[in-house]
mmCIF file of C-alpha atoms in Angstrom:
data_model
loop_
_atom_site.group_PDB
_atom_site.id
_atom_site.type_symbol
_atom_site.label_atom_id
_atom_site.label_comp_id
_atom_site.label_asym_id
_atom_site.label_seq_id
_atom_site.Cartn_x
_atom_site.Cartn_y
_atom_site.Cartn_z
ATOM 1 C CA MET A 1 0.297 8.643 0.296
ATOM 2 C CA SER A 2 -2.403 10.345 2.002
ATOM 3 C CA LYS A 3 -4.469 13.611 1.898
ATOM 4 C CA VAL A 4 -2.591 15.085 4.804
ATOM 5 C CA ARG A 5 0.973 14.370 3.523
ATOM 6 C CA THR A 6 1.651 15.523 0.036
ATOM 7 C CA ARG A 7 3.203 12.762 -2.036
ATOM 8 C CA VAL A 8 6.843 13.637 -1.246
ATOM 9 C CA GLY A 9 8.584 10.197 -1.123
ATOM 10 C CA ALA A 10 5.545 8.076 -2.017
ATOM 11 C CA VAL A 11 5.688 5.787 -4.924
ATOM 12 C CA ILE A 12 3.236 3.918 -6.906
ATOM 13 C CA ALA A 13 4.353 0.971 -8.942
ATOM 14 C CA ALA A 14 3.534 -2.010 -10.859
ATOM 15 C CA LEU A 15 3.509 -5.540 -9.831
ATOM 16 C CA PHE A 16 3.624 -8.846 -11.419
ATOM 17 C CA PHE A 17 0.975 -10.411 -9.283
ATOM 18 C CA LEU A 18 1.092 -13.861 -8.002
ATOM 19 C CA LEU A 19 -1.891 -14.851 -6.174
ATOM 20 C CA PRO A 20 -4.573 -17.368 -5.934
ATOM 21 C CA ALA A 21 -7.017 -17.059 -8.575
ATOM 22 C CA VAL A 22 -9.663 -14.581 -7.814
ATOM 23 C CA ALA A 23 -12.460 -16.977 -7.913
ATOM 24 C CA ALA A 24 -10.959 -19.276 -5.448
ATOM 25 C CA PRO A 25 -10.456 -18.565 -1.699
ATOM 26 C CA VAL A 26 -7.206 -16.827 -1.007
ATOM 27 C CA GLY A 27 -6.567 -19.234 1.927
ATOM 28 C CA ALA A 28 -6.722 -22.335 -0.259
ATOM 29 C CA GLN A 29 -3.256 -22.040 -1.627
ATOM 30 C CA THR A 30 -0.248 -23.532 -0.152
ATOM 31 C CA GLY A 31 3.445 -23.624 -1.151
ATOM 32 C CA SER A 32 4.946 -21.007 -3.543
ATOM 33 C CA THR A 33 2.807 -18.436 -5.410
ATOM 34 C CA GLN A 34 1.769 -18.911 -8.942
ATOM 35 C CA ALA A 35 1.482 -16.124 -11.690
ATOM 36 C CA LEU A 36 -2.306 -16.128 -12.206
ATOM 37 C CA SER A 37 -3.457 -12.645 -12.340
ATOM 38 C CA ARG A 38 -2.283 -9.390 -13.630
ATOM 39 C CA LEU A 39 -3.729 -6.503 -11.492
ATOM 40 C CA ARG A 40 -4.259 -2.916 -12.791
ATOM 41 C CA GLY A 41 -6.311 -0.427 -10.703
ATOM 42 C CA VAL A 42 -6.354 2.502 -8.294
ATOM 43 C CA ASN A 43 -5.888 3.422 -4.674
ATOM 44 C CA ARG A 44 -8.911 4.768 -2.713
ATOM 45 C CA SER A 45 -7.648 6.993 0.001
ATOM 46 C CA GLY A 46 -9.527 8.280 2.800
ATOM 47 C CA THR A 47 -10.130 5.202 5.358
ATOM 48 C CA GLU A 48 -6.503 5.931 6.661
ATOM 49 C CA PHE A 49 -7.254 9.587 7.955
ATOM 50 C CA MET A 50 -10.954 10.415 7.979
ATOM 51 C CA CYS A 51 -11.757 8.315 11.104
ATOM 52 C CA VAL A 52 -8.861 9.712 13.202
ATOM 53 C CA GLN A 53 -9.757 13.281 12.243
ATOM 54 C CA ASN A 54 -13.373 12.558 13.459
ATOM 55 C CA ARG A 55 -14.769 13.356 9.949
ATOM 56 C CA GLY A 56 -16.289 9.914 9.034
ATOM 57 C CA ILE A 57 -14.685 6.751 7.669
ATOM 58 C CA PHE A 58 -14.615 7.294 3.864
ATOM 59 C CA ASP A 59 -13.578 10.412 1.880
ATOM 60 C CA GLY A 60 -16.364 10.661 -0.672
ATOM 61 C CA PRO A 61 -18.918 8.009 -1.492
ATOM 62 C CA SER A 62 -18.374 4.214 -0.764
ATOM 63 C CA ASP A 63 -21.614 2.997 -2.475
ATOM 64 C CA SER A 64 -22.171 0.736 -5.513
ATOM 65 C CA ALA A 65 -22.388 3.601 -8.090
ATOM 66 C CA SER A 66 -18.897 4.854 -6.922
ATOM 67 C CA VAL A 67 -17.388 1.465 -7.375
ATOM 68 C CA THR A 68 -19.020 1.077 -10.779
ATOM 69 C CA ALA A 69 -17.351 4.349 -11.827
ATOM 70 C CA ILE A 70 -13.916 2.827 -10.781
ATOM 71 C CA GLN A 71 -14.908 -0.355 -12.620
ATOM 72 C CA SER A 72 -15.683 1.774 -15.723
ATOM 73 C CA TRP A 73 -12.016 2.447 -16.034
ATOM 74 C CA HIS A 74 -11.432 -1.265 -16.757
ATOM 75 C CA THR A 75 -9.751 -1.762 -13.341
ATOM 76 C CA ASN A 76 -9.590 -5.123 -11.469
ATOM 77 C CA VAL A 77 -8.129 -4.131 -8.106
ATOM 78 C CA VAL A 78 -8.442 -1.280 -5.531
ATOM 79 C CA ARG A 79 -6.113 -0.555 -2.645
ATOM 80 C CA VAL A 80 -7.714 0.446 0.638
ATOM 81 C CA PRO A 81 -5.359 2.274 3.129
ATOM 82 C CA LEU A 82 -6.214 1.366 6.900
ATOM 83 C CA ASN A 83 -5.677 3.227 10.179
ATOM 84 C CA GLU A 84 -4.361 1.189 13.044
ATOM 85 C CA ASP A 85 -6.168 2.997 15.825
ATOM 86 C CA CYS A 86 -9.470 3.081 14.000
ATOM 87 C CA TRP A 87 -9.311 -0.680 13.285
ATOM 88 C CA LEU A 88 -8.326 -1.527 16.838
ATOM 89 C CA GLY A 89 -10.306 1.266 18.514
ATOM 90 C CA LEU A 90 -7.483 2.815 20.198
ATOM 91 C CA ASN A 91 -6.252 6.219 21.550
ATOM 92 C CA GLY A 92 -9.749 7.937 21.827
ATOM 93 C CA VAL A 93 -10.847 7.686 18.237
ATOM 94 C CA ASN A 94 -14.624 8.473 18.012
ATOM 95 C CA SER A 95 -16.431 4.950 18.477
ATOM 96 C CA ALA A 96 -18.684 5.918 15.592
ATOM 97 C CA TYR A 97 -15.649 5.642 13.451
ATOM 98 C CA SER A 98 -13.426 3.038 15.046
ATOM 99 C CA GLY A 99 -13.662 -0.337 16.465
ATOM 100 C CA GLU A 100 -16.388 -2.657 15.065
ATOM 101 C CA ASN A 101 -18.039 0.149 13.188
ATOM 102 C CA TYR A 102 -14.846 0.839 11.277
ATOM 103 C CA ARG A 103 -13.976 -2.858 10.897
ATOM 104 C CA SER A 104 -17.524 -3.515 9.489
ATOM 105 C CA ALA A 105 -17.513 -0.580 7.061
ATOM 106 C CA ILE A 106 -14.026 -1.962 5.734
ATOM 107 C CA ALA A 107 -15.459 -5.427 5.341
ATOM 108 C CA ASN A 108 -18.685 -4.154 3.613
ATOM 109 C CA TYR A 109 -16.617 -2.125 1.170
ATOM 110 C CA VAL A 110 -14.292 -5.126 0.494
ATOM 111 C CA SER A 111 -17.477 -7.262 -0.229
ATOM 112 C CA LEU A 112 -18.704 -4.494 -2.533
ATOM 113 C CA LEU A 113 -15.393 -4.403 -4.516
ATOM 114 C CA ARG A 114 -15.453 -8.174 -4.898
ATOM 115 C CA SER A 115 -19.081 -8.106 -6.168
ATOM 116 C CA LYS A 116 -17.826 -5.742 -8.779
ATOM 117 C CA GLY A 117 -14.991 -7.957 -9.952
ATOM 118 C CA GLN A 118 -12.272 -5.994 -8.004
ATOM 119 C CA SER A 119 -9.621 -7.549 -5.838
ATOM 120 C CA ALA A 120 -8.955 -5.755 -2.741
ATOM 121 C CA ILE A 121 -5.516 -4.716 -1.232
ATOM 122 C CA LEU A 122 -5.708 -3.899 2.410
ATOM 123 C CA GLU A 123 -2.629 -1.883 3.573
ATOM 124 C CA LEU A 124 -1.664 -0.331 6.900
ATOM 125 C CA HIS A 125 -1.158 3.338 6.186
ATOM 126 C CA TRP A 126 -1.060 5.094 9.472
ATOM 127 C CA SER A 127 0.151 3.559 12.759
ATOM 128 C CA ASP A 128 1.174 4.335 16.326
ATOM 129 C CA GLY A 129 4.442 5.728 17.619
ATOM 130 C CA THR A 130 5.873 9.023 18.549
ATOM 131 C CA TYR A 131 8.310 10.197 15.911
ATOM 132 C CA THR A 132 9.416 13.712 15.194
ATOM 133 C CA GLY A 133 12.575 13.071 12.987
ATOM 134 C CA ASN A 134 13.206 13.495 9.256
ATOM 135 C CA GLY A 135 9.932 12.843 7.201
ATOM 136 C CA SER A 136 7.697 13.375 10.213
ATOM 137 C CA SER A 137 4.289 15.127 9.635
ATOM 138 C CA CYS A 138 2.922 14.869 13.205
ATOM 139 C CA SER A 139 4.369 14.776 16.709
ATOM 140 C CA THR A 140 1.449 12.551 18.116
ATOM 141 C CA TYR A 141 1.763 8.988 19.378
ATOM 142 C CA GLY A 142 -1.348 7.925 17.827
ATOM 143 C CA ALA A 143 -2.079 7.101 14.179
ATOM 144 C CA SER A 144 -2.509 10.497 12.841
ATOM 145 C CA CYS A 145 0.264 10.439 10.214
ATOM 146 C CA GLN A 146 2.677 8.220 8.420
ATOM 147 C CA LYS A 147 5.467 6.742 10.621
ATOM 148 C CA PRO A 148 8.784 5.314 9.473
ATOM 149 C CA MET A 149 8.171 1.795 10.660
ATOM 150 C CA PRO A 150 5.329 -0.273 12.320
ATOM 151 C CA ASN A 151 5.338 -0.493 16.057
ATOM 152 C CA SER A 152 5.634 -3.769 18.132
ATOM 153 C CA THR A 153 2.929 -2.644 20.563
ATOM 154 C CA HIS A 154 -0.037 -2.745 18.408
ATOM 155 C CA THR A 155 0.692 -3.444 14.715
ATOM 156 C CA PRO A 156 1.146 -7.426 15.200
ATOM 157 C CA ASP A 157 -2.282 -7.252 16.955
ATOM 158 C CA PHE A 158 -3.622 -5.093 13.925
ATOM 159 C CA TRP A 159 -2.490 -7.753 11.369
ATOM 160 C CA LYS A 160 -3.857 -10.727 13.345
ATOM 161 C CA SER A 161 -7.239 -9.048 13.611
ATOM 162 C CA VAL A 162 -7.196 -8.097 9.946
ATOM 163 C CA ALA A 163 -5.930 -11.595 8.853
ATOM 164 C CA ALA A 164 -8.460 -13.412 10.841
ATOM 165 C CA ARG A 165 -11.370 -11.291 9.410
ATOM 166 C CA PHE A 166 -10.378 -11.892 5.787
ATOM 167 C CA LYS A 167 -8.657 -15.223 5.806
ATOM 168 C CA SER A 168 -11.502 -16.811 4.050
ATOM 169 C CA ALA A 169 -12.133 -14.035 1.626
ATOM 170 C CA SER A 170 -11.179 -14.610 -1.960
ATOM 171 C CA GLY A 171 -9.227 -11.893 -3.729
ATOM 172 C CA VAL A 172 -8.136 -10.147 -0.622
ATOM 173 C CA ILE A 173 -4.283 -9.150 -0.415
ATOM 174 C CA PHE A 174 -2.430 -7.826 2.555
ATOM 175 C CA ASP A 175 -0.029 -5.032 2.092
ATOM 176 C CA LEU A 176 1.880 -4.923 5.563
ATOM 177 C CA PHE A 177 3.215 -1.270 5.741
ATOM 178 C CA ASN A 178 2.570 1.382 3.339
ATOM 179 C CA GLU A 179 5.973 3.097 2.992
ATOM 180 C CA PRO A 180 8.781 2.128 5.345
ATOM 181 C CA PHE A 181 11.566 4.712 5.894
ATOM 182 C CA PRO A 182 13.754 3.347 8.699
ATOM 183 C CA ASN A 183 16.816 4.747 6.890
ATOM 184 C CA SER A 184 15.775 8.116 8.053
ATOM 185 C CA VAL A 185 16.404 6.943 11.629
ATOM 186 C CA VAL A 186 19.094 4.329 11.217
ATOM 187 C CA SER A 187 21.986 5.947 9.345
ATOM 188 C CA ASP A 188 23.874 2.880 8.556
ATOM 189 C CA TYR A 189 22.369 1.493 5.303
ATOM 190 C CA THR A 190 22.900 -2.266 5.875
ATOM 191 C CA GLN A 191 21.450 -1.689 9.530
ATOM 192 C CA ALA A 192 18.450 -0.034 8.202
ATOM 193 C CA TRP A 193 17.577 -3.161 6.085
ATOM 194 C CA LYS A 194 18.214 -5.315 9.213
ATOM 195 C CA CYS A 195 15.733 -3.094 11.176
ATOM 196 C CA TRP A 196 13.232 -3.421 8.444
ATOM 197 C CA ARG A 197 13.304 -7.148 8.619
ATOM 198 C CA ASP A 198 13.891 -7.823 12.235
ATOM 199 C CA GLY A 199 12.690 -4.828 14.278
ATOM 200 C CA GLY A 200 13.445 -4.640 17.997
ATOM 201 C CA SER A 201 17.095 -4.170 18.847
ATOM 202 C CA ALA A 202 18.092 -4.022 15.214
ATOM 203 C CA CYS A 203 16.533 -0.516 15.031
ATOM 204 C CA PRO A 204 19.007 1.734 17.138
ATOM 205 C CA GLY A 205 17.894 5.334 17.569
ATOM 206 C CA PHE A 206 14.157 4.626 17.109
ATOM 207 C CA PRO A 207 11.946 6.408 19.745
ATOM 208 C CA TYR A 208 9.377 3.566 20.000
ATOM 209 C CA PRO A 209 9.597 -0.137 19.807
ATOM 210 C CA VAL A 210 9.685 -1.370 16.126
ATOM 211 C CA ALA A 211 8.011 -4.474 14.624
ATOM 212 C CA GLY A 212 9.921 -5.798 11.878
ATOM 213 C CA MET A 213 8.477 -7.275 8.695
ATOM 214 C CA ASN A 214 9.316 -10.831 9.725
ATOM 215 C CA SER A 215 7.078 -10.484 12.879
ATOM 216 C CA LEU A 216 4.166 -9.138 10.816
ATOM 217 C CA VAL A 217 4.340 -11.932 8.367
ATOM 218 C CA GLN A 218 4.195 -14.316 11.334
ATOM 219 C CA ALA A 219 1.336 -12.451 12.834
ATOM 220 C CA VAL A 220 -0.730 -12.831 9.626
ATOM 221 C CA ARG A 221 0.172 -16.612 9.205
ATOM 222 C CA SER A 222 -0.569 -17.296 13.024
ATOM 223 C CA THR A 223 -4.230 -16.901 12.120
ATOM 224 C CA GLY A 224 -4.161 -19.651 9.405
ATOM 225 C CA ALA A 225 -4.483 -16.925 6.624
ATOM 226 C CA ASN A 226 -2.848 -17.794 3.403
ATOM 227 C CA ASN A 227 -3.540 -14.433 1.585
ATOM 228 C CA PHE A 228 -0.817 -12.992 -0.653
ATOM 229 C CA ILE A 229 1.411 -10.624 1.363
ATOM 230 C CA MET A 230 3.012 -7.612 -0.107
ATOM 231 C CA VAL A 231 6.056 -5.940 1.576
ATOM 232 C CA GLY A 232 7.552 -2.595 0.516
ATOM 233 C CA GLY A 233 11.193 -1.747 0.784
ATOM 234 C CA LEU A 234 13.090 1.292 2.089
ATOM 235 C CA SER A 235 12.906 4.991 1.248
ATOM 236 C CA TYR A 236 8.953 4.959 1.071
ATOM 237 C CA ALA A 237 8.916 1.650 -0.617
ATOM 238 C CA ASN A 238 11.084 2.979 -3.567
ATOM 239 C CA ASP A 239 14.257 1.194 -2.740
ATOM 240 C CA LEU A 240 14.267 -2.571 -3.458
ATOM 241 C CA SER A 241 17.935 -2.734 -4.027
ATOM 242 C CA GLN A 242 18.455 -5.096 -0.948
ATOM 243 C CA TRP A 243 14.931 -6.635 -0.742
ATOM 244 C CA LEU A 244 15.998 -10.094 -1.900
ATOM 245 C CA THR A 245 18.942 -10.218 0.509
ATOM 246 C CA TYR A 246 16.656 -9.280 3.520
ATOM 247 C CA ARG A 247 13.361 -10.744 2.424
ATOM 248 C CA PRO A 248 11.136 -11.756 5.198
ATOM 249 C CA SER A 249 10.420 -15.412 5.777
ATOM 250 C CA ASP A 250 7.121 -16.788 5.030
ATOM 251 C CA PRO A 251 6.171 -20.262 6.001
ATOM 252 C CA MET A 252 3.482 -20.325 3.217
ATOM 253 C CA GLY A 253 5.719 -19.031 0.374
ATOM 254 C CA ASN A 254 2.953 -16.603 -0.704
ATOM 255 C CA LEU A 255 4.931 -13.172 -0.393
ATOM 256 C CA GLY A 256 6.137 -10.670 -2.771
ATOM 257 C CA ALA A 257 7.696 -7.187 -3.010
ATOM 258 C CA SER A 258 5.647 -3.923 -3.157
ATOM 259 C CA TRP A 259 7.214 -1.075 -4.993
ATOM 260 C CA HIS A 260 6.210 2.660 -5.222
ATOM 261 C CA SER A 261 7.329 4.954 -8.006
ATOM 262 C CA TYR A 262 6.674 8.726 -8.296
ATOM 263 C CA ASN A 263 8.439 11.251 -10.444
ATOM 264 C CA PHE A 264 10.073 12.809 -7.392
ATOM 265 C CA ASN A 265 11.615 9.583 -6.120
ATOM 266 C CA TYR A 266 15.279 8.632 -6.659
ATOM 267 C CA CYS A 267 14.657 5.510 -8.787
ATOM 268 C CA VAL A 268 12.971 7.199 -11.632
ATOM 269 C CA THR A 269 14.886 6.043 -14.774
ATOM 270 C CA ALA A 270 14.842 2.763 -16.839
ATOM 271 C CA SER A 271 18.364 2.180 -15.846
ATOM 272 C CA CYS A 272 17.466 2.224 -12.151
ATOM 273 C CA TRP A 273 14.366 -0.082 -12.936
ATOM 274 C CA ASN A 274 16.428 -2.390 -14.907
ATOM 275 C CA SER A 275 19.116 -2.675 -12.233
ATOM 276 C CA GLN A 276 17.078 -2.617 -9.098
ATOM 277 C CA ILE A 277 13.363 -3.536 -9.784
ATOM 278 C CA ALA A 278 13.670 -6.141 -12.597
ATOM 279 C CA PRO A 279 15.741 -8.545 -10.605
ATOM 280 C CA VAL A 280 13.278 -8.591 -7.757
ATOM 281 C CA ALA A 281 10.397 -9.190 -10.155
ATOM 282 C CA ALA A 282 12.292 -12.009 -11.820
ATOM 283 C CA GLN A 283 12.462 -13.874 -8.392
ATOM 284 C CA VAL A 284 9.293 -12.900 -6.407
ATOM 285 C CA PRO A 285 5.911 -11.333 -7.317
ATOM 286 C CA LEU A 286 6.429 -7.699 -7.479
ATOM 287 C CA VAL A 287 3.384 -5.503 -6.372
ATOM 288 C CA VAL A 288 3.334 -1.971 -7.590
ATOM 289 C CA GLY A 289 1.141 -0.434 -5.099
ATOM 290 C CA GLU A 290 1.389 3.141 -6.025
ATOM 291 C CA LEU A 291 2.485 5.211 -9.034
ATOM 292 C CA GLY A 292 1.913 8.833 -9.894
ATOM 293 C CA GLU A 293 3.451 12.175 -10.577
ATOM 294 C CA ASN A 294 2.952 15.725 -9.122
ATOM 295 C CA ASP A 295 2.763 17.782 -12.127
ATOM 296 C CA CYS A 296 -0.769 17.222 -13.267
ATOM 297 C CA GLY A 297 0.681 15.429 -16.252
ATOM 298 C CA HIS A 298 1.265 12.065 -17.215
ATOM 299 C CA GLY A 299 4.731 12.000 -18.987
ATOM 300 C CA TYR A 300 6.456 10.137 -16.076
ATOM 301 C CA ILE A 301 3.852 7.362 -15.737
ATOM 302 C CA ASP A 302 3.599 6.925 -19.530
ATOM 303 C CA THR A 303 7.196 6.000 -19.546
ATOM 304 C CA LEU A 304 6.907 3.899 -16.389
ATOM 305 C CA ILE A 305 3.841 2.099 -17.445
ATOM 306 C CA SER A 306 5.426 1.210 -20.937
ATOM 307 C CA TRP A 307 8.322 -0.389 -18.979
ATOM 308 C CA LEU A 308 5.809 -2.149 -16.659
ATOM 309 C CA ASP A 309 3.617 -3.313 -19.648
ATOM 310 C CA SER A 310 6.536 -4.700 -21.546
ATOM 311 C CA ARG A 311 7.086 -7.022 -18.664
ATOM 312 C CA SER A 312 3.382 -7.814 -17.994
ATOM 313 C CA LEU A 313 3.667 -6.330 -14.496
ATOM 314 C CA SER A 314 0.583 -5.057 -12.497
ATOM 315 C CA TYR A 315 0.128 -1.479 -11.319
ATOM 316 C CA LEU A 316 -2.219 0.877 -9.262
ATOM 317 C CA ALA A 317 -2.256 4.590 -9.438
ATOM 318 C CA TRP A 318 -2.709 6.963 -6.603
ATOM 319 C CA THR A 319 -5.500 8.206 -6.088
ATOM 320 C CA TRP A 320 -9.194 7.869 -6.813
ATOM 321 C CA ASN A 321 -10.212 11.169 -4.710
ATOM 322 C CA THR A 322 -11.226 14.504 -5.828
ATOM 323 C CA TRP A 323 -8.271 16.456 -4.594
ATOM 324 C CA ASP A 324 -5.736 18.493 -6.410
ATOM 325 C CA CYS A 325 -3.947 16.730 -9.339
ATOM 326 C CA ARG A 326 -0.580 17.993 -8.155
ATOM 327 C CA SER A 327 -0.653 17.445 -4.356
ATOM 328 C CA GLY A 328 -2.803 14.227 -4.571
ATOM 329 C CA PRO A 329 -2.063 13.377 -7.152
ATOM 330 C CA SER A 330 -5.713 12.873 -7.971
ATOM 331 C CA LEU A 331 -6.927 10.807 -10.825
ATOM 332 C CA ILE A 332 -10.596 12.363 -10.902
ATOM 333 C CA THR A 333 -12.407 15.624 -10.523
ATOM 334 C CA ASN A 334 -15.709 13.836 -9.369
ATOM 335 C CA TYR A 335 -16.749 10.544 -8.180
ATOM 336 C CA ASN A 336 -18.502 9.689 -11.517
ATOM 337 C CA GLY A 337 -15.040 9.176 -12.781
ATOM 338 C CA THR A 338 -14.249 12.241 -14.811
ATOM 339 C CA PRO A 339 -10.473 12.343 -14.947
ATOM 340 C CA THR A 340 -7.866 14.967 -14.350
ATOM 341 C CA ALA A 341 -5.284 15.407 -17.014
ATOM 342 C CA TYR A 342 -3.210 13.061 -14.984
ATOM 343 C CA GLY A 343 -5.901 10.602 -14.649
ATOM 344 C CA ALA A 344 -6.825 10.628 -18.265
ATOM 345 C CA GLY A 345 -3.089 9.692 -19.093
ATOM 346 C CA PHE A 346 -3.466 6.732 -16.620
ATOM 347 C CA ARG A 347 -6.742 5.729 -17.910
ATOM 348 C CA ALA A 348 -5.471 5.551 -21.369
ATOM 349 C CA HIS A 349 -3.293 2.641 -20.457
ATOM 350 C CA LEU A 350 -6.211 0.573 -19.048
ATOM 351 C CA GLY A 351 -7.901 0.131 -22.414
#
């Protein structure tokens, strides 16, 4: 989710996280993942949109005190959304907020998070590709809104660059693409999953060349990075029903599913979680990158988190920003950590 797009279709979820121990280099592990850490934390939105809107890099403070406020909620992970154009310095983004200036700002923030005992999830939120179909919130080619799939022109290069920069950093996780929704373009459901995995010619009807999740995993691994990789499914990462069938291939065996869960998604009942989500979590690490609700309350997340807690799964809430608790949904009213009603409900689960 992002400030520009109300959380329609976005999903925050919980994950049973399998990743190298936070104290050890992420790149040190080979072979299949191990269940070592349970992560519970928040998303910190802003770095996906501020730069491309020529407003800076962070929305709100990114200093030590602001991270201490997050830490005071007893979190141990923060998810940081990224912008493809800002990272790569493309499509006329102000150089003050893009290229090496942007990359260094993100790297410094990750270092700060790690110094405060927080793991960092880096995820591609906004990317290139002209798309004006169902679910579109902009008509521009550049990375100024959410797109249904990553593009093959720049996204593999983005992940090669990110992976090369953080492959020796401990406690850094890669979330390949925030919320895929290729099924809004490819009407055949099975074909949409093939598009998701393979990209290219498997994506009929797309107005730009698509990079599949397989190619992005390969881009990361080509750098020698062994960081844990999260991959979200269809329907804004809320649909994992065919994830195991079409799971991307990872030569390092260090990959899991990302799930998003909001009260306005389709998979919002324990029956759906038991039938679609639990089987995935039983076979691979399941990362819940976003969870939330758009009514300023916490009734939905209370039920969801109870389900997640009963399975010792990890979860991150959207979002640690001082926006409206409905359209955010936002956890806080100020960066000292004063919660909204929704945020107070979430914080109560963290202890």
